[in-house]
Amino acid sequence: MMESREIQLKRRPVGTPAADDFAMVEVPVPAPAAGEVQVRNLWMAVDPAMRGRMSDAKSYIPPFELDAPMEGPAIGEVLASGDPGFAPGDLVFSRLGWREVFNAPASMLQQRDRKALPTQAWLCFAGMPGLTAYAGLIRIATLKPGDVVFVSAASGAVGSIACQIARNLGHKVIGSAGGAEKTAFLRDVLNVDAAIDYKAEPSLTKALAREVKAIGASGIDVYFDNVGGDHLQAALALANNFARFAICGMISQYNVTDAPTVPRNLTMLMTKRIRMEGYIALDHMDLEAAMVAQMTGWNAAGEMASAETVYDGIERALDAFHGLFTGANIGRTMVRLA
Ligand SMILES: NC(=O)c1ccc[n+]([C@@H]2O[C@H](COP(=O)([O-])OP(=O)(O)OC[C@H]3O[C@@H](n4cnc5c(N)ncnc54)[C@H](OP(=O)(O)O)[C@@H]3O)[C@@H](O)[C@H]2O)c1
């Protein structure tokens, strides 16, 4: 019988997750039963939402179970199949990351086209980060010609794609990220119009005002928020009237145990008639086919850079996850499993 390694949640973390909140466990994997498929994961991705699922606070998605492998997006190859819809060698997407080899009911797997895109792209710009960026800009922020777009955590998985979508659609883009290496990436690889190193700025509001002026704009029309806190406050301060804010995430708040102190300027929502809307990409799966078609076209035209930080082996998966909160990673954070 085959053996596989998986990472289980052993204890619900308080604040920043610690190594002994998790355990690597070796488990036997029998031949798949009828209706099941056996998959070897090739890649898994980690994302900040997993931090929410490690706690048992009520959310839009259930918490991870204790003493069970965690879940997350993964792309794998079929090894053996007990279901007529799948054959060895098929490339499949699942939400069964954090493990190497597994058996699952066929209904938990989706086929992916090996030839259309590089394998990892199905976890990156043609996967959930792509859908999150696309839905946030197109449906939630209702991007209009001439909009100036501000993106926070702009070098991250979702942010780097949001910058590229806005840029490819002809918008002026200001991105914010932590550190000189990341802002160079924003300028040189993502081709944004202006980049802010928020860690080097005493006032994010002043920095955003400076960059808005530098690109010849009067303010921002769309804010794609990944961070919340100071970034949201600066975006409110620099918003034009009738700006639209797509609230995708608020990572600056996820490990905080005290009540948030910023933004302090929410009255601007009213005075500037700003529309601010939070959303969850899973509610917008109807956009997936259009998003994949758009991304495949941009990829073929060389207009979609695949931004990723790769960790090798399941034993590095927790390092990969921690890197999301320390700012160590650029683009989608992925673990190569085979
Ligand atoms: N609504 C949805 O359906 C949905 C779906 C996916 C993701 N999200 C959200 O989208 C956001 C980005 O997710 P992702 O998967 O693309 O992760 P990511 O951007 O690849 O990684 C997180 C990045 O956030 C930045 N960051 C961490 N702590 C920060 C802080 N205190 N202040 C400012 N920036 C900080 C770091 O970059 P720096 O080095 O630049 O600080 C880090 O690289 C998260 O808030 C996530 O929860 C929402």
Coordinates of C-alpha atoms and ligand atoms in Angstrom, one line a residue, residues 47-49 132 153 156-159 177-178 182 198-199 226-227 231 248-252 254 279-281 324-325 327 329 331-332, ligand 1:
D47 CA -3.2 31.7 1.1
P48 CA -4.1 34.0 4.0
A49 CA -7.7 32.7 4.3
T132 CA -10.7 37.0 -7.0
A153 CA -0.5 43.9 -1.2
G156 CA 1.0 39.2 -3.7
A157 CA -1.0 36.5 -5.4
V158 CA -4.3 38.4 -5.9
G159 CA -2.7 41.9 -6.0
A177 CA 3.9 46.6 -1.3
G178 CA 6.5 46.1 1.4
K182 CA 8.7 44.2 -4.2
Y198 CA 4.6 51.2 2.5
K199 CA 7.2 50.0 4.9
N226 CA -6.2 43.4 0.3
V227 CA -4.9 44.9 3.5
H231 CA -4.1 51.3 3.5
C248 CA -11.1 41.7 -1.1
G249 CA -9.2 41.2 2.2
M250 CA -7.7 42.9 5.3
I251 CA -4.6 40.9 6.0
S252 CA -3.2 43.6 8.3
Y254 CA -5.8 38.8 10.7
Y279 CA -17.0 40.1 -1.5
I280 CA -16.0 36.5 -1.6
A281 CA -14.7 35.1 -4.9
L324 CA 2.4 35.3 3.7
F325 CA 2.4 37.2 7.0
G327 CA 6.1 39.5 3.6
N329 CA 6.9 35.9 -0.7
G331 CA 3.2 36.5 -6.1
R332 CA 1.3 33.3 -5.5
Ligands
LIG1 N1 -12.4 37.9 -0.9 C1 -11.9 36.7 -1.4 O1 -12.6 35.9 -1.9 C2 -10.5 36.5 -1.3 C3 -9.8 35.4 -2.0 C4 -8.4 35.3 -1.9 C5 -7.7 36.2 -1.1 N2 -8.4 37.2 -0.4 C6 -7.6 38.1 0.4 O2 -6.8 38.9 -0.5 C7 -5.6 39.3 0.2 C8 -4.4 38.8 -0.5 O3 -4.4 37.4 -0.5 P1 -3.3 36.6 -1.3 O4 -3.7 35.1 -1.3 O5 -3.1 37.2 -2.6 O6 -2.0 36.7 -0.4 P2 -0.7 37.4 -0.8 O7 -1.0 38.8 -1.2 O8 0.1 36.6 -1.8 O9 0.2 37.4 0.5 C9 -0.2 38.3 1.5 C10 0.7 39.6 1.4 O10 0.1 40.6 2.2 C11 1.1 41.5 2.6 N3 0.9 41.8 4.0 C12 1.0 40.9 5.1 N4 0.8 41.5 6.2 C13 0.6 42.8 5.9 C14 0.3 44.0 6.7 N5 0.2 43.9 8.0 N6 0.2 45.2 6.0 C15 0.2 45.2 4.7 N7 0.5 44.2 3.9 C16 0.6 43.0 4.5 C17 2.4 40.8 2.4 O11 3.0 41.6 1.3 P3 4.0 42.9 1.7 O12 5.4 42.4 1.8 O13 3.7 43.8 0.6 O14 3.5 43.4 3.0 C18 2.1 39.5 1.8 O15 3.0 39.0 0.8 C19 -5.7 38.7 1.6 O16 -6.3 39.7 2.5 C20 -6.7 37.6 1.5 O17 -7.4 37.3 2.7 C21 -9.7 37.3 -0.5

